[in-house]
Every structure is written in C-alpha cells, then in structure tokens.
C-alpha cells in the first residue's frame, strides 16, 4: 500500500538538510577552542573544527558531538550540525547508549537562543526528521529513538506526540507498535524509557498518558498481541486501583 505522505515528508527533510547547510555554512569552532588530547583527540583534529565546510571522518564527528566540555559548545555544534544531521538521516551516527545522547548534545548548544534564522533551521530539521521517520516503513533510526532524540534536543515531548496522533498510516502504526513494546516495561516500573537530564517525571507521565489514550485502538487494528494490549491497559491503572506490578509482570 502506498503512503501519500511519504514523498512530501522526504522532500521536506531534504529541504531541511539543505537549509542547515545554507545557514551554517562557513561556520567554525571558536579560534581559542581546545580539548584534551588524551581524552578527545589530537591538535590536528582540533584544527579541523576551525576550518569551515569540510567533512570530518565519522569517528571524529562522533567524538566531537559527544564531548561535554567544549568552552563554546554552541560554536562547535554549529560547525558540525549540517554533517551531523546528514549522518543521522543516513544512519551513520552510533551513540554509546541511546539517541537521546545526540539530543542532549544539541540541547547543550542552547539553539533556541541562536539568531532567528539559525534556530528556525534547527527547529525545521527536527520536525522534518520526525515527519520523515513516521512515514518511512524502514527508517535508518527507529522512531522510538528519534523521539528520544528530538525530545531531549527541544526539551519538550508534546509537539512530537501531537504529530504522531495525526499520522495514522500503516508505517506510523508499525512504529507505534514497536515503540510500545520497547517502552511498556520501563513505564510500568515508573521509569522514562530513555535517560533524560531534565523533567524526567513530567515526560514519563505525559508519555504514559498519551500511550494509554492513543495506542490501544491503533495497536489492536495493527494486530499486536493481547499481552501487549493488556500491559498498555495496566498503565492506565493508578492510585487505589493499581495492582502490584510484580505479580503481573
């Protein structure tokens, strides 16, 4: 079955990548930026961050976005952002644990405070990446990982869940089934299914409520197991009606 939203989402993502390249082209790390040669990389590698518009090898790119101790993280992020975004789309980014790590690196740059054109380019990429992921039957990065990334990058869960409500084709429902199966154990244990540095409890509560409200009908129509549907129902039991999870897991 064809998905009429897929071509437009893919074109939007391509345009968002072009937008990042246009807005952040020519940018470099601060001239005085430094990092530890023992733990990050060599002086020659550091020098590459101070030259614009040249691709880093993937290992250096990874070490750069992971490093938490840049003096001016924002300028380093602007230097690598077009290449990092392209690598994400291609599935070439490999976090040590989860893709929320990438989102936290983006958040450390405080991109919402950047000049309007720069902030809008980042915002549009996050939205375009999400739209493309939901409509892609086989995305390079699973939807549940992309959700963690964009949530941590933007410090909000709400707009991404709202978008998922409106995209109800088979690909989006398949991603929902995969995500629900991935999340339910942590959520039943009152844990957010990814590591978050801020507002973890609020995000967990919002994700749980959204899943209980929106997932059952879509998952049932998608043909998931009754066991998964039952565990989603358990998420909706609170307070005095909530059973002991240990006896049900």
PDB file of C-alpha atoms in Angstrom:
ATOM      1  CA  UNK A   1       0.000   0.000   0.000  1.00  0.00           C
ATOM      2  CA  UNK A   2       1.390   3.409  -0.947  1.00  0.00           C
ATOM      3  CA  UNK A   3       1.719   6.201   1.554  1.00  0.00           C
ATOM      4  CA  UNK A   4       0.749   9.578   0.046  1.00  0.00           C
ATOM      5  CA  UNK A   5       2.519  11.432   2.859  1.00  0.00           C
ATOM      6  CA  UNK A   6       5.858   9.755   2.272  1.00  0.00           C
ATOM      7  CA  UNK A   7       7.105  11.743  -0.757  1.00  0.00           C
ATOM      8  CA  UNK A   8       6.247  15.112   0.789  1.00  0.00           C
ATOM      9  CA  UNK A   9       7.875  14.187   4.100  1.00  0.00           C
ATOM     10  CA  UNK A  10      11.013  13.034   2.306  1.00  0.00           C
ATOM     11  CA  UNK A  11      11.166  16.236   0.257  1.00  0.00           C
ATOM     12  CA  UNK A  12      10.676  18.287   3.423  1.00  0.00           C
ATOM     13  CA  UNK A  13      13.598  16.513   5.076  1.00  0.00           C
ATOM     14  CA  UNK A  14      15.831  17.066   2.053  1.00  0.00           C
ATOM     15  CA  UNK A  15      14.929  20.762   2.116  1.00  0.00           C
ATOM     16  CA  UNK A  16      15.651  20.936   5.860  1.00  0.00           C
ATOM     17  CA  UNK A  17      19.106  19.443   5.319  1.00  0.00           C
ATOM     18  CA  UNK A  18      19.761  21.975   2.570  1.00  0.00           C
ATOM     19  CA  UNK A  19      18.601  24.678   4.962  1.00  0.00           C
ATOM     20  CA  UNK A  20      21.092  23.618   7.619  1.00  0.00           C
ATOM     21  CA  UNK A  21      23.904  23.622   5.085  1.00  0.00           C
ATOM     22  CA  UNK A  22      22.948  27.101   3.889  1.00  0.00           C
ATOM     23  CA  UNK A  23      22.524  28.643   7.334  1.00  0.00           C
ATOM     24  CA  UNK A  24      25.557  27.063   8.997  1.00  0.00           C
ATOM     25  CA  UNK A  25      27.886  27.011   6.017  1.00  0.00           C
ATOM     26  CA  UNK A  26      31.188  28.751   6.696  1.00  0.00           C
ATOM     27  CA  UNK A  27      30.959  28.386  10.469  1.00  0.00           C
ATOM     28  CA  UNK A  28      33.794  27.141  12.658  1.00  0.00           C
ATOM     29  CA  UNK A  29      34.572  26.446  16.281  1.00  0.00           C
ATOM     30  CA  UNK A  30      35.884  29.405  18.253  1.00  0.00           C
ATOM     31  CA  UNK A  31      39.539  30.134  17.385  1.00  0.00           C
ATOM     32  CA  UNK A  32      40.556  29.569  21.007  1.00  0.00           C
ATOM     33  CA  UNK A  33      38.577  26.350  21.435  1.00  0.00           C
ATOM     34  CA  UNK A  34      40.550  23.458  22.899  1.00  0.00           C
ATOM     35  CA  UNK A  35      40.091  19.983  24.304  1.00  0.00           C
ATOM     36  CA  UNK A  36      42.178  17.308  25.955  1.00  0.00           C
ATOM     37  CA  UNK A  37      44.443  15.442  23.540  1.00  0.00           C
ATOM     38  CA  UNK A  38      44.409  12.401  25.837  1.00  0.00           C
ATOM     39  CA  UNK A  39      40.623  12.092  26.001  1.00  0.00           C
ATOM     40  CA  UNK A  40      39.265  13.812  22.899  1.00  0.00           C
ATOM     41  CA  UNK A  41      41.759  13.981  20.066  1.00  0.00           C
ATOM     42  CA  UNK A  42      44.855  15.486  18.524  1.00  0.00           C
ATOM     43  CA  UNK A  43      45.760  19.074  17.771  1.00  0.00           C
ATOM     44  CA  UNK A  44      45.427  18.297  14.072  1.00  0.00           C
ATOM     45  CA  UNK A  45      41.871  17.051  14.657  1.00  0.00           C
ATOM     46  CA  UNK A  46      41.026  20.144  16.689  1.00  0.00           C
ATOM     47  CA  UNK A  47      42.336  22.299  13.858  1.00  0.00           C
ATOM     48  CA  UNK A  48      39.765  20.706  11.526  1.00  0.00           C
ATOM     49  CA  UNK A  49      36.954  22.207  13.623  1.00  0.00           C
ATOM     50  CA  UNK A  50      38.377  25.648  12.910  1.00  0.00           C
ATOM     51  CA  UNK A  51      38.212  25.171   9.145  1.00  0.00           C
ATOM     52  CA  UNK A  52      34.720  25.580   7.620  1.00  0.00           C
ATOM     53  CA  UNK A  53      32.776  23.294   5.320  1.00  0.00           C
ATOM     54  CA  UNK A  54      34.998  20.217   5.358  1.00  0.00           C
ATOM     55  CA  UNK A  55      33.624  16.851   6.409  1.00  0.00           C
ATOM     56  CA  UNK A  56      35.088  15.156   9.443  1.00  0.00           C
ATOM     57  CA  UNK A  57      35.570  11.417   9.474  1.00  0.00           C
ATOM     58  CA  UNK A  58      32.750   9.691  11.342  1.00  0.00           C
ATOM     59  CA  UNK A  59      34.907   8.812  14.340  1.00  0.00           C
ATOM     60  CA  UNK A  60      35.970  12.436  14.802  1.00  0.00           C
ATOM     61  CA  UNK A  61      32.392  13.617  14.242  1.00  0.00           C
ATOM     62  CA  UNK A  62      31.229  11.235  16.972  1.00  0.00           C
ATOM     63  CA  UNK A  63      33.871  12.299  19.451  1.00  0.00           C
ATOM     64  CA  UNK A  64      33.015  15.928  18.758  1.00  0.00           C
ATOM     65  CA  UNK A  65      29.268  15.812  19.370  1.00  0.00           C
ATOM     66  CA  UNK A  66      29.727  13.545  22.407  1.00  0.00           C
ATOM     67  CA  UNK A  67      32.283  15.780  24.161  1.00  0.00           C
ATOM     68  CA  UNK A  68      30.549  17.607  27.025  1.00  0.00           C
ATOM     69  CA  UNK A  69      33.335  20.025  27.874  1.00  0.00           C
ATOM     70  CA  UNK A  70      33.769  22.455  24.995  1.00  0.00           C
ATOM     71  CA  UNK A  71      34.335  26.039  26.113  1.00  0.00           C
ATOM     72  CA  UNK A  72      31.844  27.180  23.449  1.00  0.00           C
ATOM     73  CA  UNK A  73      29.649  24.188  22.691  1.00  0.00           C
ATOM     74  CA  UNK A  74      27.332  26.303  20.544  1.00  0.00           C
ATOM     75  CA  UNK A  75      30.042  27.223  18.039  1.00  0.00           C
ATOM     76  CA  UNK A  76      31.286  23.631  17.851  1.00  0.00           C
ATOM     77  CA  UNK A  77      27.724  22.430  17.284  1.00  0.00           C
ATOM     78  CA  UNK A  78      27.127  24.987  14.536  1.00  0.00           C
ATOM     79  CA  UNK A  79      30.352  23.817  12.853  1.00  0.00           C
ATOM     80  CA  UNK A  80      29.287  20.160  12.727  1.00  0.00           C
ATOM     81  CA  UNK A  81      25.497  20.411  12.584  1.00  0.00           C
ATOM     82  CA  UNK A  82      24.961  20.012   8.808  1.00  0.00           C
ATOM     83  CA  UNK A  83      27.181  16.921   8.708  1.00  0.00           C
ATOM     84  CA  UNK A  84      25.718  15.517  11.922  1.00  0.00           C
ATOM     85  CA  UNK A  85      22.170  15.907  10.603  1.00  0.00           C
ATOM     86  CA  UNK A  86      23.053  14.195   7.329  1.00  0.00           C
ATOM     87  CA  UNK A  87      24.759  11.363   9.188  1.00  0.00           C
ATOM     88  CA  UNK A  88      21.655  10.901  11.338  1.00  0.00           C
ATOM     89  CA  UNK A  89      19.447  10.606   8.284  1.00  0.00           C
ATOM     90  CA  UNK A  90      21.814   8.066   6.744  1.00  0.00           C
ATOM     91  CA  UNK A  91      22.001   6.018   9.947  1.00  0.00           C
ATOM     92  CA  UNK A  92      25.730   6.684  10.370  1.00  0.00           C
ATOM     93  CA  UNK A  93      25.549   8.037  13.927  1.00  0.00           C
ATOM     94  CA  UNK A  94      26.262   5.489  16.643  1.00  0.00           C
ATOM     95  CA  UNK A  95      25.598   6.652  20.216  1.00  0.00           C
ATOM     96  CA  UNK A  96      27.151   4.698  23.048  1.00  0.00           C
ATOM     97  CA  UNK A  97      23.730   4.039  24.602  1.00  0.00           C
ATOM     98  CA  UNK A  98      20.686   5.758  23.093  1.00  0.00           C
ATOM     99  CA  UNK A  99      19.963   8.540  20.637  1.00  0.00           C
ATOM    100  CA  UNK A 100      18.926  10.804  23.487  1.00  0.00           C
ATOM    101  CA  UNK A 101      22.692  11.401  23.751  1.00  0.00           C
ATOM    102  CA  UNK A 102      22.580  13.194  20.400  1.00  0.00           C
ATOM    103  CA  UNK A 103      19.597  15.220  21.533  1.00  0.00           C
ATOM    104  CA  UNK A 104      21.391  16.295  24.687  1.00  0.00           C
ATOM    105  CA  UNK A 105      24.371  17.447  22.634  1.00  0.00           C
ATOM    106  CA  UNK A 106      22.065  19.589  20.509  1.00  0.00           C
ATOM    107  CA  UNK A 107      20.399  20.947  23.655  1.00  0.00           C
ATOM    108  CA  UNK A 108      23.769  21.900  25.174  1.00  0.00           C
ATOM    109  CA  UNK A 109      24.183  24.368  22.339  1.00  0.00           C
ATOM    110  CA  UNK A 110      21.075  26.284  23.542  1.00  0.00           C
ATOM    111  CA  UNK A 111      19.998  26.557  19.917  1.00  0.00           C
ATOM    112  CA  UNK A 112      16.652  28.181  20.773  1.00  0.00           C
ATOM    113  CA  UNK A 113      18.661  31.264  21.793  1.00  0.00           C
ATOM    114  CA  UNK A 114      20.532  31.499  18.495  1.00  0.00           C
ATOM    115  CA  UNK A 115      19.653  34.118  15.847  1.00  0.00           C
ATOM    116  CA  UNK A 116      16.223  33.512  14.342  1.00  0.00           C
ATOM    117  CA  UNK A 117      17.359  32.001  11.039  1.00  0.00           C
ATOM    118  CA  UNK A 118      19.657  29.547  12.816  1.00  0.00           C
ATOM    119  CA  UNK A 119      17.071  28.498  15.406  1.00  0.00           C
ATOM    120  CA  UNK A 120      14.410  28.054  12.726  1.00  0.00           C
ATOM    121  CA  UNK A 121      16.737  25.873  10.642  1.00  0.00           C
ATOM    122  CA  UNK A 122      17.313  23.557  13.613  1.00  0.00           C
ATOM    123  CA  UNK A 123      13.627  23.505  14.515  1.00  0.00           C
ATOM    124  CA  UNK A 124      12.600  22.698  10.949  1.00  0.00           C
ATOM    125  CA  UNK A 125      15.132  19.878  10.755  1.00  0.00           C
ATOM    126  CA  UNK A 126      13.787  18.274  13.939  1.00  0.00           C
ATOM    127  CA  UNK A 127      10.215  18.468  12.653  1.00  0.00           C
ATOM    128  CA  UNK A 128      11.163  17.246   9.187  1.00  0.00           C
ATOM    129  CA  UNK A 129      13.177  14.348  10.609  1.00  0.00           C
ATOM    130  CA  UNK A 130      10.211  13.285  12.715  1.00  0.00           C
ATOM    131  CA  UNK A 131       7.711  13.522   9.865  1.00  0.00           C
ATOM    132  CA  UNK A 132      10.005  11.521   7.597  1.00  0.00           C
ATOM    133  CA  UNK A 133      10.635   8.875  10.261  1.00  0.00           C
ATOM    134  CA  UNK A 134       6.937   8.330  10.931  1.00  0.00           C
ATOM    135  CA  UNK A 135       6.119   7.844   7.251  1.00  0.00           C
ATOM    136  CA  UNK A 136       9.130   5.649   6.447  1.00  0.00           C
ATOM    137  CA  UNK A 137       8.393   1.917   6.803  1.00  0.00           C
ATOM    138  CA  UNK A 138      12.079   1.238   7.478  1.00  0.00           C
ATOM    139  CA  UNK A 139      13.812   4.354   8.826  1.00  0.00           C
ATOM    140  CA  UNK A 140      17.546   4.365   9.442  1.00  0.00           C
ATOM    141  CA  UNK A 141      16.876   5.114  13.129  1.00  0.00           C
ATOM    142  CA  UNK A 142      13.824   3.591  14.875  1.00  0.00           C
ATOM    143  CA  UNK A 143      11.016   6.003  15.678  1.00  0.00           C
ATOM    144  CA  UNK A 144      11.317   5.466  19.430  1.00  0.00           C
ATOM    145  CA  UNK A 145      14.977   6.503  19.240  1.00  0.00           C
ATOM    146  CA  UNK A 146      14.195   9.541  17.101  1.00  0.00           C
ATOM    147  CA  UNK A 147      11.520  10.575  19.601  1.00  0.00           C
ATOM    148  CA  UNK A 148      14.047  10.439  22.436  1.00  0.00           C
ATOM    149  CA  UNK A 149      16.494  12.495  20.380  1.00  0.00           C
ATOM    150  CA  UNK A 150      14.093  15.261  19.376  1.00  0.00           C
ATOM    151  CA  UNK A 151      12.525  15.402  22.842  1.00  0.00           C
ATOM    152  CA  UNK A 152      15.886  15.933  24.515  1.00  0.00           C
ATOM    153  CA  UNK A 153      17.004  18.363  21.809  1.00  0.00           C
ATOM    154  CA  UNK A 154      13.876  20.501  22.180  1.00  0.00           C
ATOM    155  CA  UNK A 155      13.162  19.991  25.913  1.00  0.00           C
ATOM    156  CA  UNK A 156       9.564  19.065  25.124  1.00  0.00           C
ATOM    157  CA  UNK A 157       7.620  15.923  24.280  1.00  0.00           C
ATOM    158  CA  UNK A 158       4.252  17.451  23.416  1.00  0.00           C
ATOM    159  CA  UNK A 159       4.609  18.517  19.746  1.00  0.00           C
ATOM    160  CA  UNK A 160       6.124  15.212  18.710  1.00  0.00           C
ATOM    161  CA  UNK A 161       3.338  13.166  20.283  1.00  0.00           C
ATOM    162  CA  UNK A 162       0.782  15.517  18.736  1.00  0.00           C
ATOM    163  CA  UNK A 163       2.276  14.853  15.316  1.00  0.00           C
ATOM    164  CA  UNK A 164       2.165  11.091  15.905  1.00  0.00           C
ATOM    165  CA  UNK A 165      -1.558  11.389  16.664  1.00  0.00           C
ATOM    166  CA  UNK A 166      -2.172  12.923  13.244  1.00  0.00           C
ATOM    167  CA  UNK A 167      -0.041  10.469  11.250  1.00  0.00           C
ATOM    168  CA  UNK A 168      -2.040   7.247  11.280  1.00  0.00           C
ATOM    169  CA  UNK A 169      -0.877   5.297   8.248  1.00  0.00           C
ATOM    170  CA  UNK A 170       0.470   1.760   8.477  1.00  0.00           C
ATOM    171  CA  UNK A 171       4.097   2.857   8.833  1.00  0.00           C
ATOM    172  CA  UNK A 172       3.301   5.152  11.780  1.00  0.00           C
ATOM    173  CA  UNK A 173       1.220   2.426  13.433  1.00  0.00           C
ATOM    174  CA  UNK A 174       4.030  -0.078  12.943  1.00  0.00           C
ATOM    175  CA  UNK A 175       6.427   2.337  14.642  1.00  0.00           C
ATOM    176  CA  UNK A 176       3.893   2.772  17.449  1.00  0.00           C
ATOM    177  CA  UNK A 177       3.709  -0.985  17.978  1.00  0.00           C
ATOM    178  CA  UNK A 178       7.493  -1.257  18.078  1.00  0.00           C
ATOM    179  CA  UNK A 179       7.746   1.678  20.478  1.00  0.00           C
ATOM    180  CA  UNK A 180       5.015   0.386  22.790  1.00  0.00           C
ATOM    181  CA  UNK A 181       6.739  -2.974  23.061  1.00  0.00           C
ATOM    182  CA  UNK A 182      10.017  -1.182  23.787  1.00  0.00           C
ATOM    183  CA  UNK A 183       8.540   1.203  26.373  1.00  0.00           C
ATOM    184  CA  UNK A 184       5.964  -0.740  28.357  1.00  0.00           C
ATOM    185  CA  UNK A 185       8.340  -2.450  30.795  1.00  0.00           C
ATOM    186  CA  UNK A 186      10.029   0.792  31.832  1.00  0.00           C
ATOM    187  CA  UNK A 187       6.757   2.703  32.011  1.00  0.00           C
ATOM    188  CA  UNK A 188       5.165   0.020  34.175  1.00  0.00           C
ATOM    189  CA  UNK A 189       8.116   0.495  36.506  1.00  0.00           C
ATOM    190  CA  UNK A 190       7.539   4.265  36.572  1.00  0.00           C
ATOM    191  CA  UNK A 191      10.667   4.916  34.503  1.00  0.00           C
ATOM    192  CA  UNK A 192      11.054   7.003  31.367  1.00  0.00           C
ATOM    193  CA  UNK A 193      12.312   4.653  28.616  1.00  0.00           C
ATOM    194  CA  UNK A 194      15.349   6.828  27.920  1.00  0.00           C
ATOM    195  CA  UNK A 195      17.811   8.796  30.030  1.00  0.00           C
ATOM    196  CA  UNK A 196      16.763  12.410  30.439  1.00  0.00           C
ATOM    197  CA  UNK A 197      18.575  15.172  32.284  1.00  0.00           C
ATOM    198  CA  UNK A 198      15.530  17.385  32.883  1.00  0.00           C
ATOM    199  CA  UNK A 199      11.861  16.917  33.790  1.00  0.00           C
ATOM    200  CA  UNK A 200      12.087  13.144  33.568  1.00  0.00           C
ATOM    201  CA  UNK A 201       8.992  12.549  35.698  1.00  0.00           C
ATOM    202  CA  UNK A 202       6.908  15.012  33.679  1.00  0.00           C
ATOM    203  CA  UNK A 203       7.976  13.368  30.429  1.00  0.00           C
ATOM    204  CA  UNK A 204       7.206   9.894  31.784  1.00  0.00           C
ATOM    205  CA  UNK A 205       3.754  10.983  32.928  1.00  0.00           C
ATOM    206  CA  UNK A 206       2.978  12.620  29.589  1.00  0.00           C
ATOM    207  CA  UNK A 207       4.225   9.669  27.550  1.00  0.00           C
ATOM    208  CA  UNK A 208       2.267   7.175  29.673  1.00  0.00           C
ATOM    209  CA  UNK A 209      -0.957   9.152  29.425  1.00  0.00           C
ATOM    210  CA  UNK A 210      -0.545   9.585  25.684  1.00  0.00           C
ATOM    211  CA  UNK A 211       0.136   5.893  25.150  1.00  0.00           C
ATOM    212  CA  UNK A 212      -2.898   4.832  27.222  1.00  0.00           C
ATOM    213  CA  UNK A 213      -5.122   7.300  25.386  1.00  0.00           C
ATOM    214  CA  UNK A 214      -3.946   6.836  21.802  1.00  0.00           C
ATOM    215  CA  UNK A 215      -2.294   3.457  21.398  1.00  0.00           C
ATOM    216  CA  UNK A 216      -4.888   0.733  22.159  1.00  0.00           C
ATOM    217  CA  UNK A 217      -7.188   1.202  19.159  1.00  0.00           C
ATOM    218  CA  UNK A 218      -4.299   1.676  16.748  1.00  0.00           C
ATOM    219  CA  UNK A 219      -2.372  -1.281  18.156  1.00  0.00           C
ATOM    220  CA  UNK A 220      -5.422  -3.544  18.065  1.00  0.00           C
ATOM    221  CA  UNK A 221      -6.079  -2.642  14.434  1.00  0.00           C
ATOM    222  CA  UNK A 222      -2.403  -3.252  13.709  1.00  0.00           C
ATOM    223  CA  UNK A 223      -2.688  -6.781  15.106  1.00  0.00           C
ATOM    224  CA  UNK A 224      -0.394  -6.687  18.150  1.00  0.00           C
ATOM    225  CA  UNK A 225      -0.643  -9.371  20.796  1.00  0.00           C
ATOM    226  CA  UNK A 226      -3.288  -9.325  23.514  1.00  0.00           C
ATOM    227  CA  UNK A 227      -0.462  -9.454  26.040  1.00  0.00           C
ATOM    228  CA  UNK A 228       0.902  -6.109  24.843  1.00  0.00           C
ATOM    229  CA  UNK A 229      -2.581  -4.595  24.818  1.00  0.00           C
ATOM    230  CA  UNK A 230      -3.100  -5.830  28.384  1.00  0.00           C
ATOM    231  CA  UNK A 231       0.143  -4.278  29.556  1.00  0.00           C
ATOM    232  CA  UNK A 232      -0.850  -0.970  27.971  1.00  0.00           C
ATOM    233  CA  UNK A 233      -4.143  -1.185  29.855  1.00  0.00           C
ATOM    234  CA  UNK A 234      -2.217  -1.699  33.089  1.00  0.00           C
ATOM    235  CA  UNK A 235      -0.502   1.637  32.505  1.00  0.00           C
ATOM    236  CA  UNK A 236      -3.883   3.289  32.868  1.00  0.00           C
ATOM    237  CA  UNK A 237      -4.454   1.913  36.366  1.00  0.00           C
ATOM    238  CA  UNK A 238      -3.442   4.376  39.053  1.00  0.00           C
ATOM    239  CA  UNK A 239      -3.895   5.006  42.734  1.00  0.00           C
ATOM    240  CA  UNK A 240      -6.097   2.590  44.654  1.00  0.00           C
ATOM    241  CA  UNK A 241      -6.985   0.640  41.510  1.00  0.00           C
ATOM    242  CA  UNK A 242      -3.381  -0.091  40.596  1.00  0.00           C
ATOM    243  CA  UNK A 243      -2.327  -3.719  41.208  1.00  0.00           C
ATOM    244  CA  UNK A 244       1.097  -4.817  42.354  1.00  0.00           C
ATOM    245  CA  UNK A 245       3.120  -4.829  39.131  1.00  0.00           C
ATOM    246  CA  UNK A 246       5.416  -7.574  40.401  1.00  0.00           C
ATOM    247  CA  UNK A 247       2.535 -10.053  40.379  1.00  0.00           C
ATOM    248  CA  UNK A 248       1.612  -9.158  36.804  1.00  0.00           C
ATOM    249  CA  UNK A 249       4.938  -8.786  35.001  1.00  0.00           C
TER     250      UNK A 249
END
